[in-house]
C-alpha positions as a printed Julia matrix, in Angstrom:
522×3 Matrix{Float64}:
 -0.09    0.19   -0.02
  1.24    3.66   -0.67
  2.45    5.56    2.21
  1.41    8.89    3.1
  2.94   11.78    1.69
  5.72   13.65    3.66
  6.89   17.17    3.41
  9.97   17.48    1.15
 11.95   20.19   -0.73
 10.42   21.38   -4.04
 12.51   21.14   -7.3
 13.61   24.93   -8.01
 13.75   26.29  -11.87
 16.53   24.93  -13.83
 20.11   25.84  -13.09
 19.28   26.04   -9.42
 19.45   23.44   -6.59
 17.13   22.47   -3.99
 18.18   22.45   -0.27
 16.87   19.72    2.17
 15.67   22.68    4.43
 13.13   24.17    1.64
  9.4    24.63    2.53
  6.5    22.99    0.37
  5.17   19.61   -0.75
  5.63   17.5    -3.73
  1.93   17.5    -6.13
  0.23   14.69   -4.93
 -0.61   13.86   -8.4
  2.55   13.92   -9.89
  4.27   11.72   -7.04
  4.38    7.82   -6.64
  5.58    6.39   -3.55
  7.58    3.14   -4.53
  8.09    2.19   -0.95
  8.02    3.79    2.19
 11.43    5.39    1.71
 11.62    6.51   -1.83
  8.97    8.82   -3.93
  9.54    9.63   -7.76
  8.08   12.98   -8.6
  7.55   14.95  -11.76
  8.96   18.46  -11.76
  8.61   20.82  -15.02
 11.88   19.79  -16.18
 12.87   16.46  -14.0
 12.06   13.17  -12.69
 12.84   13.91   -8.99
 13.75   10.68   -6.9
 13.54   11.66   -3.22
 14.55    9.13   -0.42
 17.42    6.43    0.16
 18.49    4.46   -2.8
 16.92    1.04   -1.89
 16.77   -0.29   -5.37
 19.43   -2.65   -5.78
 21.52   -3.64   -8.82
 20.46   -6.66  -10.35
 22.68   -9.99  -10.33
 24.98  -10.42  -13.28
 23.35  -11.71  -16.0
 20.11  -10.92  -14.82
 17.5    -9.39  -17.41
 14.38   -6.86  -16.2
 10.84   -8.26  -17.7
  9.99   -6.05  -20.82
 13.52   -4.92  -21.03
 15.25   -4.85  -24.61
 18.81   -6.76  -24.66
 20.84   -3.71  -25.02
 19.7    -1.64  -21.86
 21.92   -1.42  -19.31
 20.27   -2.51  -16.01
 21.56   -0.22  -13.48
 18.71    0.42  -10.73
 21.13    2.49   -8.94
 22.32    4.79  -11.64
 20.73    8.15  -10.95
 21.95   11.54  -12.14
 24.09   13.75  -10.12
 22.4    14.81   -6.42
 20.31   18.18   -6.46
 21.36   19.99   -3.12
 21.0    16.93   -1.09
 22.13   13.35   -0.83
 18.68   11.95   -0.95
 17.28   13.8    -3.69
 18.24   13.29   -7.02
 17.0    14.45  -10.53
 17.09   13.06  -14.0
 16.35   15.6   -16.82
 13.0    14.2   -18.64
 14.89   14.8   -21.67
 16.81   11.82  -20.83
 14.02    9.61  -20.04
 13.63    6.89  -23.0
 10.43    4.91  -22.01
  8.63    3.63  -18.8
  6.27    0.49  -18.3
  4.65   -1.59  -15.69
  4.7    -5.27  -15.5
  2.74   -7.06  -13.34
  5.22   -6.39  -10.2
  7.58   -3.94  -11.27
  8.01   -0.32  -12.44
 10.35   -0.07  -15.08
 11.87    3.19  -16.26
 14.65    3.72  -19.03
 16.65    6.59  -19.33
 19.92    7.94  -21.24
 22.75    8.04  -18.35
 25.44   10.62  -18.77
 28.63    8.97  -18.63
 30.6    11.89  -19.83
 29.55   15.37  -21.95
 29.56   13.5   -24.82
 28.84   10.0   -24.16
 25.03    8.69  -22.95
 24.26    4.92  -22.11
 20.95    3.48  -21.55
 20.19    2.73  -17.87
 16.94    1.39  -16.02
 15.44    1.91  -12.64
 13.28   -0.92  -11.51
 10.98   -0.44   -8.69
  8.76   -3.14   -7.15
  4.65   -1.63   -7.39
  3.11   -0.77   -4.14
  0.7     1.86   -5.43
 -2.86    0.88   -6.93
 -2.09   -0.15  -10.3
 -4.43    2.36  -12.06
 -2.57    5.23  -10.05
  0.55    3.82  -11.3
 -0.76    3.55  -15.14
 -1.73    7.03  -14.63
  1.48    8.06  -13.72
  3.52    6.57  -16.04
  1.23    8.26  -18.47
  2.02   11.58  -17.16
  6.12   10.89  -17.1
  5.85    9.42  -20.84
  3.93   12.68  -21.92
  6.33   14.9   -20.38
  9.25   13.33  -21.13
  8.38   13.34  -24.95
  6.65   16.5   -25.25
  5.69   17.62  -28.93
  7.92   14.58  -29.94
  6.33   11.51  -31.63
  6.76    8.35  -29.08
  8.02    4.83  -30.32
  9.09    6.34  -33.78
  8.96    3.6   -36.66
 12.63    3.89  -38.04
 14.24    2.95  -41.13
 17.9     2.98  -40.44
 20.24    3.22  -43.52
 23.91    2.97  -42.77
 26.86    3.9   -45.16
 29.73    1.66  -43.7
 32.33    3.54  -45.83
 31.53    7.0   -44.61
 34.38    9.12  -42.77
 36.69    6.67  -41.22
 34.59    3.45  -42.05
 33.23    3.26  -38.85
 29.75    3.7   -38.99
 28.26    0.25  -38.54
 30.39   -0.02  -35.29
 29.3     3.34  -34.41
 25.5     2.44  -34.85
 26.08   -0.99  -32.77
 27.45    0.7   -29.62
 26.41    4.33  -29.54
 23.04    4.37  -31.33
 20.94    1.17  -31.3
 21.0     0.87  -27.33
 19.55    4.22  -27.15
 17.03    3.02  -29.77
 16.28    0.19  -28.16
 15.71    1.39  -24.71
 13.28    4.04  -26.25
 11.2     1.41  -28.17
 11.79    2.29  -31.32
 10.38    0.02  -33.92
 13.84   -0.47  -36.25
 14.57   -1.56  -39.78
 18.47   -1.32  -40.74
 19.9    -1.68  -43.98
 23.84   -1.13  -44.68
 24.31   -0.44  -48.17
 26.8    -2.04  -50.4
 27.29    0.66  -53.18
 26.86    4.32  -54.12
 23.49    5.89  -54.75
 22.03    2.66  -53.43
 19.79    4.54  -51.05
 18.34    6.33  -53.84
 16.77    3.24  -55.33
 16.0     1.9   -51.51
 13.58    5.04  -50.37
 12.01    5.6   -53.85
 10.48    1.78  -53.49
  9.96    2.61  -49.56
  6.63    1.85  -47.9
  6.3     5.07  -46.52
  3.13    4.07  -44.51
  5.33    1.74  -42.49
  7.82    4.76  -41.13
  7.87    7.75  -39.52
 11.65    8.88  -39.61
 14.48    7.76  -42.11
 17.82    7.7   -40.24
 21.15    8.14  -41.99
 24.3     6.85  -40.22
 26.79    8.47  -42.62
 28.07   11.91  -43.55
 26.05   14.66  -45.48
 26.27   12.38  -48.74
 23.46    9.81  -47.64
 20.66   12.26  -46.82
 21.29   13.83  -50.06
 20.49   10.58  -51.55
 17.79   10.05  -49.6
 15.98   13.12  -50.39
 16.62   13.14  -53.97
 15.15    9.38  -53.81
 11.85   10.76  -52.13
 11.81   13.48  -54.58
 11.88   10.81  -57.55
  9.17    9.3   -56.46
  5.42    9.63  -58.18
  4.16   11.03  -54.61
  7.11   12.76  -54.1
  5.52   15.72  -52.47
  3.91   13.62  -49.58
  6.36   11.2   -49.28
  8.88   14.41  -48.6
  6.38   15.62  -46.06
  5.63   12.31  -44.33
  9.0    10.91  -44.09
 11.45   12.94  -41.35
 15.18   12.5   -42.23
 17.4    12.56  -39.43
 21.33   12.39  -39.29
 23.75   10.26  -36.87
 27.04   11.73  -37.69
 29.69    9.3   -39.01
 31.26   11.37  -41.89
 33.91   14.03  -42.41
 31.25   16.83  -42.55
 27.88   16.11  -40.89
 26.46   19.46  -41.67
 22.76   18.35  -41.01
 23.63   16.65  -37.25
 25.08   20.01  -36.35
 22.33   22.19  -37.57
 19.69   19.97  -36.05
 21.23   18.7   -32.85
 23.9    21.36  -32.16
 27.93   21.53  -32.66
 28.39   18.2   -30.79
 30.54   15.49  -31.66
 28.34   12.8   -29.94
 26.67    9.96  -31.7
 24.83    8.97  -28.45
 23.57   12.6   -28.02
 22.62   12.54  -31.35
 20.56    9.21  -31.06
 19.04   10.77  -27.92
 18.25   13.88  -30.02
 16.29   11.95  -32.56
 14.33    9.86  -30.24
 12.94   13.57  -28.83
 13.41   15.15  -31.87
 10.37   17.05  -33.38
  8.94   17.03  -36.87
 10.35   20.38  -38.45
  9.23   21.54  -41.95
 12.52   22.2   -44.26
 12.99   24.37  -47.24
 14.55   22.19  -50.29
 16.55   23.22  -53.33
 16.06   22.42  -56.99
 19.46   23.01  -58.48
 19.35   22.39  -62.18
 21.7    21.54  -64.88
 19.9    21.92  -68.06
 17.42   19.08  -67.64
 18.92   17.43  -64.85
 17.56   18.34  -61.47
 18.69   17.75  -57.97
 17.26   18.62  -54.37
 19.54   20.13  -52.16
 19.02   20.47  -48.48
 22.49   21.95  -47.29
 24.52   23.89  -49.76
 25.88   24.65  -52.9
 29.15   25.98  -53.59
 31.66   27.03  -56.57
 35.08   28.45  -55.67
 37.22   27.93  -52.38
 34.9    26.14  -50.4
 34.12   23.45  -53.25
 38.04   23.37  -53.77
 38.51   22.67  -50.41
 35.66   19.88  -50.14
 36.09   18.01  -53.2
 39.55   18.51  -53.84
 40.31   16.49  -50.74
 38.44   13.52  -51.29
 41.61   11.49  -51.26
 42.23   12.77  -47.66
 39.05   11.03  -46.17
 41.04    9.09  -43.39
 41.85   12.46  -41.67
 38.3    12.89  -41.18
 37.35   16.87  -40.44
 40.91   17.84  -40.44
 40.75   17.41  -44.1
 38.76   20.6   -44.61
 41.16   22.51  -42.38
 44.15   21.43  -44.41
 42.2    22.31  -47.87
 41.18   25.47  -46.7
 44.51   26.72  -45.69
 46.41   25.3   -48.91
 43.42   26.81  -51.14
 43.68   30.34  -49.13
 47.43   30.78  -49.8
 46.87   30.19  -53.44
 44.21   33.02  -53.34
 42.79   31.57  -56.59
 40.18   33.37  -58.38
 36.76   31.85  -60.24
 35.32   34.2   -62.42
 31.53   34.04  -63.13
 28.3    35.67  -63.5
 25.52   35.31  -61.08
 21.95   36.46  -61.64
 19.73   36.45  -58.65
 16.42   37.15  -57.15
 17.13   38.69  -53.9
 15.03   38.81  -50.9
 17.33   40.98  -48.93
 20.97   42.14  -48.9
 20.85   44.09  -45.85
 22.66   42.52  -42.84
 20.6    44.7   -40.35
 17.58   43.46  -42.02
 18.65   39.75  -41.71
 19.46   39.98  -38.16
 16.07   41.72  -37.56
 14.17   38.71  -39.37
 16.26   36.22  -37.41
 15.18   37.86  -34.27
 11.48   37.89  -35.2
 11.53   34.36  -36.33
 12.77   33.28  -32.79
 10.23   35.17  -30.99
  7.78   33.71  -33.24
  8.69   30.33  -32.54
  7.34   27.34  -34.45
  5.39   27.25  -37.3
  2.89   24.26  -37.84
  3.11   21.65  -40.86
 -0.7    22.38  -41.52
 -0.04   26.03  -41.41
  2.97   26.13  -43.54
  1.7    23.79  -46.1
 -1.84   25.04  -46.14
 -1.64   26.22  -49.58
  0.24   23.45  -51.13
 -1.27   20.33  -52.7
  0.43   16.86  -51.56
 -0.51   15.52  -54.32
  2.08   14.27  -57.41
  5.71   14.6   -57.83
  8.1    17.59  -57.14
  6.63   20.81  -57.62
  6.58   22.64  -60.61
  9.95   25.06  -61.27
  8.91   28.67  -60.55
 11.68   29.83  -62.71
 12.47   27.09  -65.25
 15.95   25.51  -65.58
 19.3    26.92  -66.11
 18.9    26.36  -69.88
 15.91   28.73  -69.92
 15.99   32.57  -70.62
 16.85   34.73  -67.26
 13.77   35.49  -65.43
 12.85   39.14  -65.3
 13.56   41.24  -62.3
 16.66   39.19  -61.48
 19.61   41.02  -60.82
 22.73   40.34  -62.95
 26.31   40.59  -61.41
 29.82   40.09  -63.06
 32.16   38.64  -60.66
 35.47   38.85  -62.2
 37.55   38.2   -58.8
 35.21   35.8   -57.04
 37.08   33.87  -54.14
 34.4    31.95  -52.96
 30.36   31.27  -53.73
 28.63   29.62  -51.27
 24.91   29.29  -50.73
 23.24   27.56  -47.56
 19.88   26.11  -46.43
 21.2    25.24  -42.98
 23.42   26.87  -40.63
 26.25   24.6   -39.94
 28.06   23.18  -42.64
 30.11   20.94  -40.61
 31.59   20.66  -36.89
 32.69   24.29  -35.74
 31.76   25.59  -39.31
 28.6    27.68  -38.6
 28.97   29.5   -42.07
 25.35   30.71  -42.35
 24.14   31.75  -38.97
 20.97   33.25  -40.27
 19.67   30.45  -41.9
 16.2    29.14  -40.71
 14.81   25.49  -41.56
 11.44   27.16  -43.79
 11.94   30.82  -44.47
 11.6    30.37  -47.73
 15.12   31.76  -48.44
 18.53   30.72  -48.98
 21.57   32.38  -47.5
 24.15   33.33  -50.49
 27.68   34.17  -49.4
 30.16   35.47  -52.02
 33.58   37.13  -51.14
 35.76   38.72  -53.71
 39.15   38.53  -53.8
 40.38   41.61  -55.76
 40.95   43.37  -52.42
 41.49   40.68  -49.97
 45.03   40.1   -48.63
 46.31   36.61  -48.08
 46.19   36.99  -44.18
 42.45   38.2   -44.51
 41.69   35.2   -46.31
 43.27   32.73  -44.2
 41.26   34.43  -40.95
 37.97   33.63  -42.65
 37.92   29.95  -41.4
 38.78   31.52  -37.7
 36.02   34.04  -38.06
 33.53   31.33  -38.85
 34.43   29.62  -36.02
 34.17   32.37  -33.48
 31.19   33.67  -34.94
 32.36   37.03  -36.28
 32.31   36.01  -39.91
 28.66   37.38  -40.86
 29.91   40.81  -39.72
 33.19   41.12  -41.52
 32.79   44.0   -44.35
 34.15   41.86  -46.95
 31.6    39.28  -46.34
 28.46   39.73  -48.98
 25.69   37.9   -46.89
 22.17   38.08  -48.72
 18.92   36.52  -48.37
 17.72   35.15  -51.8
 15.03   33.41  -53.3
 16.67   31.73  -56.55
 19.72   32.3   -58.35
 21.7    31.27  -61.5
 25.58   31.2   -61.75
 27.5    30.93  -64.82
 31.38   30.43  -64.6
 33.83   31.93  -66.96
 37.15   31.66  -68.23
 37.57   27.94  -66.7
 36.8    24.75  -68.81
 36.66   22.54  -65.55
 36.51   22.65  -62.02
 34.68   21.84  -58.66
 30.98   22.38  -58.31
 29.29   20.81  -54.89
 25.71   20.48  -54.24
 25.44   19.05  -50.53
 28.89   18.19  -50.88
 28.31   15.98  -54.03
 30.33   16.88  -57.22
 28.32   17.75  -60.43
 29.31   18.42  -63.74
 31.16   21.79  -63.9
 29.0    24.47  -65.84
 26.1    26.67  -65.03
 23.66   25.87  -62.6
 20.19   27.49  -61.11
 18.82   27.12  -57.91
 15.35   28.03  -56.38
 13.75   27.22  -52.95
 10.47   25.23  -52.14
  9.33   26.35  -48.85
  8.82   23.45  -46.35
  8.73   20.89  -48.98
 11.3    18.41  -46.86
 10.76   17.62  -43.05
 13.29   16.9   -40.67
 14.01   16.2   -36.99
 14.99   19.11  -34.95
 15.63   20.03  -31.03
 12.93   22.83  -31.17
 10.78   22.55  -34.1
 11.17   25.68  -35.49
 15.13   26.52  -35.65
 18.71   25.61  -36.1
 21.28   24.78  -32.99
 23.07   28.1   -33.79
 23.53   31.15  -31.97
 22.48   33.54  -34.69
 23.93   36.13  -36.69
 26.21   38.48  -34.92
């Protein structure tokens, strides 16, 4: 039978600590007494465990009823104390699942081993309260732990075993699968055997059987997934229904950093996916003649494309290859003459910052309102401005760039770890963020300082960085017969190409549901 509630310390707001002498009581409806010495309470942000650590670690080899094989059974592994030795808290964000068997309450959570490592753990208690009350409490716990995020997602996991340093399969098995199992996700895994195989996989995928496609890879596999969905006869519906998520196993990992934060952690990425919120994503149609690609991340010509694609032979270096390539190309100060025709939304940096602040104040935009005027029937949307072979649309600004050092257009904020190149980017504002840098008056020292400026957040404010919000553009290289053009890190033929944005065409899972994990433009 349940014991009577006792006076205890309330949990203060996040960032403060509770003291054992504080007055107040736990909310009875949110408190469960699992023994005369231990209670479990739901605060706004945490599961609070009060009382002696009476739960025992299971004997070696023991398994809890209903526990998945990958869950670490560690009944006394609570988080760090909150103020007193008998008051502990586990953030609700780290609660993975809870259930009751005939005799036990089982709570799976992600235990913080270090700042970058999470491992699943479990709390087990014998049920002493009335079963109906325990079931109601468990339901409240799960609802609070997941908030706007879908519970028990059905996921299609696609692993590229050759991404980055070739450790994707090991990373998934060691860091990711245990957390997914503990969260009771329904999982179907495919390991690719060839380049572009993922395009065929998702083009034929039964989208009614899944909620999320998870790419264990660099940014190349998500590129294939978006384009595979785009090839379907029901492309608009497929891109809307299937949320794309990312476990960072490659060199760049811009998708992961933008959605989950600039954190080099696959286990934190796994938790972010478990708790991820569906977020509409702008997608970009990039055309070269009749050829059409969907871009989710970026398009590049110039130094960025050179140090990205030009260092493919150095994949064994991981992300360090980008730094090496940047330094070498910056010292050369090579120029890439071209003409750019562009439909500009705004080129005023103060206006761009204002737009970003307003978007942060508004917060989440529902999928329904964003897509209310768009039919989800049929294939990809018609191109509003034609392709790169058509006459230029009226009203576009035509610019000559005879000393262009870098052309980079982004749809996300982070292009890789520590590379917040487009800090004003938003998931679904209907704009691309375009950066052009002219080398005519740029010294080698200034060129070398561009990368540190990106890393320390000063890049946006540099006077020689031309930062614009654009709706569409066409770029035509001049005086160069061959070179690198990068679409989401993938090489395409060197020549003119055109891009236009489709607002909210795709879907991803993000932490907030409306923004990228960036401090924003400064």
